[in-house]
């Protein structure tokens, strides 16, 4: 066998094992810059919003801000590693990561292992490291596993017994374990992300409608059977009926946004962080942004998330194969939906739920996994076709035909690839 034929055989085997490969180019820098800007804003705002509470708890107003800075540095390392890693290798991590995450979700419910705060058991405290929130890792785990499984399933995803039923069996354990913490907000994001991947893989719209109806029914059952969840819904409808009780959080958040006006009171000048607004550095940090940076600051944050959404879905549409396209869709949906829920809660457009704002709210587990997810998107973006419009990104998500997208003929430049055309 000649050297040229051997090189061609090796190239074909590499494609068969690893999937279609395109020439790698520069990553999506707008996505990277948007994520870095949101992370920088988060570090500054966590320091500002937590300074009063940190002073009372540890006599160091910068304690929580410095902790956020450390986690951001760890997350950036994860981003760089994920960006330089070939995203095809994530297939080998999909099943182990999914199984380990489910084990952690079970462990967090065990008394003595999971730490209970305000009636919720969501964290595992690791001495010398900090608290770990398994639900944050579960979102990435379900994205990777479903992308791998649906890619292998092909056109069978449209069927009932080979598509919908096993899909529900894969998603249900994580959903119910997160809901039992209880954390209905994160459980909702978990399901929405899973359904978005199922939709992009070509699922039957009739089945998706049934899934949506089932989710709403289960959510309503959980809400109506829990007194404090039902109270949240009633408070959402009229937060001012009990402004010092059930509606306190919503009223204080709206007041913070109102105090900020157009340009804000100035960085560090928030009044609501002086123990008026609950959770100012986590769930309601957007209200502090509005108070200190005003309408200009809130629109800036919103614009950055729009960039993340556009770039993420654009990467999903132009991804080199089905697996990477599904991963990009799932990651983008997870970040965008979570941001939307947080912003809607702060602006009284949704009932109060404990959903942090990605990249900005205090929390080491969330920040680290969010930055690693951006790294995965950047890795995929290095092999996209660099084509597609905003219209394609918004309306073309469900049009993938579950077939690998072959590279264009004019882009094969290596000797091994040139030999395959002879």
XYZ file of N, CA and C in Angstrom, residues 49-209:
483
model
N -23.061 44.318 46.229
C -24.341 43.952 46.835
C -24.196 43.166 48.126
N -23.056 42.492 48.305
C -22.873 41.646 49.493
C -22.043 42.304 50.578
N -21.575 43.513 50.349
C -20.622 44.127 51.289
C -21.204 44.290 52.689
N -22.462 44.693 52.775
C -23.066 44.912 54.091
C -23.239 43.594 54.826
N -23.815 42.606 54.180
C -24.025 41.308 54.819
C -22.696 40.624 55.131
N -21.711 40.769 54.259
C -20.404 40.177 54.535
C -19.747 40.830 55.743
N -19.953 42.109 55.898
C -19.382 42.810 57.053
C -20.006 42.310 58.352
N -21.319 42.095 58.352
C -21.979 41.616 59.558
C -21.614 40.169 59.877
N -21.373 39.374 58.854
C -21.108 37.948 59.089
C -19.639 37.639 59.341
N -18.733 38.399 58.706
C -17.307 38.075 58.837
C -16.419 39.284 59.075
N -17.007 40.458 59.236
C -16.265 41.713 59.447
C -15.388 42.068 58.251
N -15.622 41.415 57.109
C -14.866 41.707 55.896
C -15.861 41.965 54.771
N -16.081 43.227 54.396
C -17.067 43.524 53.363
C -16.740 42.926 52.002
N -15.485 42.566 51.771
C -15.091 42.028 50.463
C -15.075 40.508 50.429
N -15.539 39.855 51.491
C -15.415 38.397 51.589
C -16.102 37.682 50.428
N -17.364 37.981 50.185
C -18.091 37.284 49.139
C -17.616 37.702 47.754
N -17.212 38.949 47.593
C -16.691 39.399 46.310
C -15.396 38.695 45.950
N -14.494 38.514 46.935
C -13.242 37.804 46.677
C -13.498 36.333 46.374
N -14.471 35.749 47.054
C -14.823 34.355 46.774
C -15.340 34.203 45.341
N -16.140 35.169 44.906
C -16.637 35.138 43.529
C -15.493 35.284 42.536
N -14.508 36.102 42.872
C -13.346 36.282 42.004
C -12.565 34.980 41.866
N -12.400 34.249 42.960
C -11.685 32.970 42.922
C -12.432 31.967 42.050
N -13.742 31.891 42.237
C -14.520 30.963 41.424
C -14.506 31.363 39.953
N -14.483 32.658 39.683
C -14.397 33.113 38.296
C -13.084 32.670 37.664
N -11.989 32.744 38.424
C -10.695 32.298 37.912
C -10.718 30.796 37.612
N -11.339 30.015 38.497
C -11.459 28.572 38.254
C -12.329 28.318 37.019
N -13.416 29.073 36.909
C -14.287 28.922 35.744
C -13.601 29.279 34.446
N -12.739 30.294 34.473
C -12.012 30.683 33.266
C -11.042 29.588 32.828
N -10.443 28.908 33.801
C -9.583 27.767 33.461
C -10.416 26.682 32.779
N -11.610 26.421 33.332
C -12.495 25.447 32.705
C -12.927 25.875 31.313
N -13.156 27.183 31.124
C -13.538 27.694 29.808
C -12.430 27.461 28.786
N -11.201 27.784 29.170
C -10.075 27.621 28.238
C -9.870 26.151 27.890
N -9.949 25.282 28.894
C -9.765 23.849 28.641
C -10.868 23.314 27.732
N -12.118 23.711 28.014
C -13.231 23.241 27.191
C -13.136 23.790 25.774
N -12.670 25.024 25.625
C -12.555 25.627 24.302
C -11.494 24.925 23.466
N -10.409 24.480 24.082
C -9.326 23.835 23.352
C -9.553 22.335 23.170
N -10.506 21.781 23.932
C -10.822 20.362 23.802
C -11.681 20.122 22.570
N -11.409 19.050 21.861
C -12.258 18.665 20.735
C -13.609 18.234 21.300
N -14.671 18.933 20.909
C -15.992 18.670 21.487
C -16.468 17.251 21.230
N -15.909 16.553 20.249
C -16.316 15.173 19.975
C -15.967 14.242 21.129
N -14.940 14.596 21.895
C -14.558 13.755 23.036
C -15.595 13.794 24.149
N -16.493 14.782 24.109
C -17.520 14.868 25.143
C -18.477 13.689 25.076
N -18.533 13.025 23.937
C -19.374 11.822 23.828
C -18.975 10.787 24.873
N -17.671 10.631 25.089
C -17.196 9.612 26.013
C -17.497 9.974 27.474
N -17.732 11.263 27.739
C -18.036 11.704 29.099
C -19.529 11.759 29.370
N -20.357 11.669 28.332
C -21.791 11.903 28.481
C -22.432 10.949 29.479
N -22.252 9.644 29.303
C -22.915 8.669 30.174
C -22.331 8.686 31.583
N -20.988 8.641 31.767
C -20.459 8.703 33.151
C -20.855 9.974 33.885
N -20.817 11.104 33.196
C -21.178 12.373 33.832
C -22.648 12.366 34.249
N -23.506 11.800 33.406
C -24.934 11.719 33.718
C -25.179 10.846 34.947
N -24.523 9.696 35.005
C -24.707 8.776 36.132
C -24.180 9.388 37.430
N -23.013 10.006 37.382
C -22.436 10.631 38.573
C -23.331 11.763 39.082
N -23.883 12.535 38.152
C -24.751 13.641 38.545
C -26.013 13.134 39.233
N -26.611 12.060 38.699
C -27.784 11.491 39.352
C -27.437 10.994 40.755
N -26.256 10.401 40.911
C -25.835 9.949 42.242
C -25.693 11.128 43.205
N -25.167 12.255 42.724
C -25.050 13.442 43.569
C -26.418 14.017 43.920
N -27.361 13.960 42.979
C -28.710 14.449 43.263
C -29.399 13.592 44.317
N -29.106 12.312 44.329
C -29.634 11.441 45.384
C -28.944 11.737 46.709
N -27.628 11.924 46.666
C -26.864 12.158 47.889
C -27.270 13.443 48.594
N -27.612 14.477 47.810
C -27.937 15.767 48.419
C -29.231 15.689 49.221
N -30.073 14.690 48.955
C -31.323 14.527 49.689
C -31.146 13.725 50.974
N -29.969 13.136 51.156
C -29.709 12.313 52.340
C -29.307 13.214 53.503
N -30.024 13.153 54.635
C -29.631 13.955 55.809
C -28.219 13.605 56.268
N -27.462 14.629 56.568
C -26.072 14.428 56.948
C -25.104 14.628 55.808
N -25.599 14.479 54.578
C -24.766 14.741 53.390
C -25.178 16.065 52.769
N -26.466 16.205 52.478
C -26.968 17.462 51.942
C -27.180 18.487 53.034
N -26.876 19.725 52.714
C -27.037 20.826 53.667
C -28.365 21.522 53.411
N -29.181 21.679 54.465
C -30.501 22.294 54.334
C -30.446 23.761 54.726
N -30.903 24.620 53.836
C -30.947 26.062 54.075
C -32.313 26.573 53.641
N -33.004 27.238 54.573
C -34.326 27.808 54.306
C -35.311 26.768 53.775
N -35.241 25.568 54.322
C -36.185 24.526 53.944
C -35.842 23.771 52.687
N -34.745 24.101 52.029
C -34.335 23.418 50.797
C -33.010 22.700 51.020
N -32.923 21.496 50.504
C -31.702 20.708 50.618
C -31.074 20.613 49.237
N -30.213 21.594 48.916
C -29.672 21.700 47.567
C -28.147 21.628 47.510
N -27.458 21.656 48.625
C -26.017 21.805 48.619
C -25.332 20.666 49.359
N -24.162 20.306 48.886
C -23.265 19.376 49.579
C -22.027 20.174 49.975
N -21.798 20.289 51.278
C -20.679 21.081 51.778
C -19.417 20.228 51.777
N -18.399 20.702 51.078
C -17.096 20.019 51.024
C -16.118 20.822 51.867
N -15.613 20.282 52.971
C -14.708 21.037 53.847
C -13.479 21.536 53.098
N -13.176 22.796 53.299
C -12.010 23.402 52.668
C -12.222 23.862 51.251
N -13.351 23.493 50.649
C -13.635 23.875 49.265
C -14.842 24.792 49.195
N -15.912 24.392 49.823
C -17.144 25.175 49.792
C -18.329 24.278 49.508
N -19.435 24.866 49.107
C -20.651 24.105 48.846
C -20.762 23.770 47.366
N -21.251 22.571 47.092
C -21.448 22.079 45.730
C -22.939 21.909 45.492
N -23.449 22.437 44.399
C -24.859 22.328 44.066
C -25.019 21.388 42.871
N -25.389 20.125 43.112
C -25.469 19.140 42.023
C -26.433 19.520 40.914
N -27.488 20.276 41.237
C -28.471 20.631 40.208
C -27.839 21.447 39.084
N -26.807 22.241 39.399
C -26.131 23.016 38.358
C -25.405 22.103 37.380
N -24.794 21.045 37.895
C -24.095 20.100 37.023
C -25.078 19.232 36.244
N -26.286 19.041 36.812
C -27.272 18.194 36.145
C -27.707 18.780 34.817
N -27.731 20.114 34.708
C -28.154 20.737 33.459
C -27.169 20.435 32.331
N -25.879 20.512 32.616
C -24.897 20.170 31.588
C -24.913 18.675 31.304
N -25.126 17.871 32.340
C -25.144 16.417 32.157
C -26.267 15.986 31.223
N -27.464 16.545 31.404
C -28.587 16.141 30.549
C -28.380 16.644 29.127
N -27.720 17.781 28.954
C -27.435 18.288 27.605
C -26.525 17.316 26.860
N -25.438 16.915 27.490
C -24.481 16.026 26.832
C -25.086 14.653 26.559
N -25.807 14.120 27.542
C -26.337 12.769 27.374
C -27.424 12.722 26.307
N -28.351 13.694 26.333
C -29.412 13.699 25.331
C -28.860 13.946 23.926
N -27.872 14.823 23.811
C -27.276 15.076 22.498
C -26.651 13.799 21.947
N -25.953 13.070 22.794
C -25.331 11.813 22.372
C -26.393 10.773 22.010
N -27.404 10.641 22.865
C -28.436 9.619 22.657
C -29.293 9.921 21.432
N -29.715 11.166 21.271
C -30.577 11.527 20.146
C -29.830 11.467 18.820
N -28.539 11.774 18.842
C -27.743 11.664 17.623
C -27.682 10.210 17.169
N -27.498 9.293 18.114
C -27.469 7.877 17.777
C -28.842 7.358 17.351
N -29.903 7.948 17.898
C -31.259 7.470 17.629
C -31.706 7.802 16.206
N -31.255 8.931 15.651
C -31.606 9.292 14.276
C -33.082 9.596 14.103
N -33.678 9.072 13.029
C -35.078 9.362 12.727
C -36.046 8.703 13.690
N -35.573 7.775 14.494
C -36.456 7.105 15.436
C -36.959 8.036 16.539
N -36.379 9.229 16.656
C -36.836 10.155 17.694
C -38.277 10.592 17.455
N -38.779 10.444 16.224
C -40.143 10.852 15.922
C -41.177 9.820 16.356
N -40.727 8.623 16.672
C -41.666 7.576 17.056
C -42.025 7.679 18.529
N -43.088 6.984 18.908
C -43.559 7.035 20.297
C -42.726 6.130 21.195
N -42.595 4.864 20.821
C -41.922 3.896 21.696
C -40.407 4.019 21.649
N -39.849 4.402 20.509
C -38.389 4.521 20.399
C -37.886 5.940 20.593
N -38.804 6.897 20.679
C -38.410 8.291 20.850
C -38.924 8.908 22.122
N -40.243 9.096 22.199
C -40.837 9.815 23.327
C -40.687 9.065 24.644
N -40.998 7.768 24.652
C -40.979 7.010 25.912
C -39.582 6.956 26.524
N -38.552 6.538 25.780
C -37.217 6.544 26.397
C -36.731 7.944 26.746
N -37.135 8.955 25.969
C -36.769 10.336 26.304
C -37.330 10.707 27.678
N -38.606 10.404 27.896
C -39.201 10.698 29.195
C -38.534 9.939 30.324
N -38.133 8.703 30.082
C -37.473 7.899 31.124
C -36.095 8.450 31.455
N -35.439 9.068 30.487
C -34.115 9.646 30.737
C -34.208 10.965 31.504
N -35.236 11.744 31.218
C -35.352 13.080 31.809
C -36.009 13.038 33.191
N -36.946 12.128 33.390
C -37.751 12.105 34.620
C -36.927 11.980 35.906
N -35.916 11.101 35.995
C -35.192 10.976 37.273
C -34.573 12.284 37.747
N -33.880 12.983 36.871
C -33.265 14.241 37.267
C -34.292 15.285 37.649
N -35.398 15.337 36.894
C -36.442 16.313 37.182
C -37.025 16.104 38.571
N -37.402 14.879 38.891
C -38.039 14.620 40.182
C -37.057 14.763 41.339
N -35.791 14.404 41.141
C -34.805 14.564 42.212
C -34.574 16.045 42.518
N -34.515 16.878 41.482
C -34.340 18.316 41.710
C -35.597 18.911 42.343
N -36.772 18.463 41.886
C -38.029 18.978 42.443
C -38.196 18.580 43.899
N -37.601 17.456 44.318
C -37.731 17.006 45.704
C -36.857 17.802 46.661
N -35.959 18.645 46.161
C -35.039 19.361 47.062
C -35.738 20.341 48.013
N -36.744 21.097 47.771
C -37.371 21.325 46.466
C -36.760 22.537 45.765
N -36.680 22.437 44.438
C -36.182 23.534 43.616
C -36.923 23.477 42.284
N -38.174 23.948 42.304
C -39.019 23.854 41.117
C -38.495 24.714 39.981
N -37.852 25.836 40.304
C -37.319 26.697 39.259
C -36.255 25.990 38.440
N -35.268 25.404 39.110
C -34.214 24.671 38.410
C -34.758 23.438 37.714
N -35.736 22.768 38.341
C -36.361 21.610 37.702
C -37.051 22.017 36.406
N -37.675 23.199 36.404
C -38.306 23.685 35.188
C -37.296 23.974 34.095
N -36.180 24.606 34.460
C -35.122 24.870 33.480
C -34.580 23.559 32.922
N -34.407 22.581 33.778
C -33.912 21.257 33.395
C -34.787 20.647 32.308
N -36.097 20.702 32.505
C -37.026 20.111 31.535
C -37.066 20.926 30.242
N -37.075 22.242 30.361
C -37.110 23.089 29.163
C -35.892 22.831 28.285
N -34.733 22.700 28.903
C -33.508 22.416 28.150
C -33.624 21.072 27.442
N -34.119 20.055 28.162
C -34.258 18.727 27.564
C -35.227 18.754 26.389
N -36.348 19.439 26.541
C -37.345 19.505 25.466
C -36.797 20.262 24.254
N -35.997 21.302 24.503
C -35.420 22.054 23.377
C -34.495 21.169 22.544
N -33.719 20.312 23.201
C -32.838 19.393 22.471
C -33.669 18.371 21.703
N -34.718 17.870 22.347
C -35.615 16.907 21.698
C -36.267 17.527 20.470
N -36.654 18.789 20.562
C -37.260 19.501 19.440
C -36.276 19.659 18.292
N -35.057 20.073 18.606
C -34.069 20.288 17.556
C -33.676 18.974 16.880
N -33.769 17.867 17.609
C -33.433 16.570 17.022
C -34.490 16.075 16.057
N -35.653 16.763 15.998
C -36.689 16.381 15.044
C -37.856 15.662 15.655
N -38.165 15.915 16.933
C -39.258 15.226 17.600
C -40.602 15.591 16.992
N -41.561 14.702 17.140
C -42.922 14.930 16.663
C -43.555 16.057 17.473
N -44.089 17.063 16.795
C -44.667 18.215 17.486
C -45.865 17.830 18.336
N -46.603 16.798 17.921
C -47.743 16.337 18.721
C -47.263 15.814 20.068
N -46.162 15.084 20.054
C -45.620 14.571 21.306
C -45.079 15.707 22.172
N -44.463 16.697 21.519
C -43.964 17.841 22.292
C -45.104 18.586 22.966
N -46.238 18.699 22.282
C -47.403 19.335 22.891
C -47.874 18.538 24.099
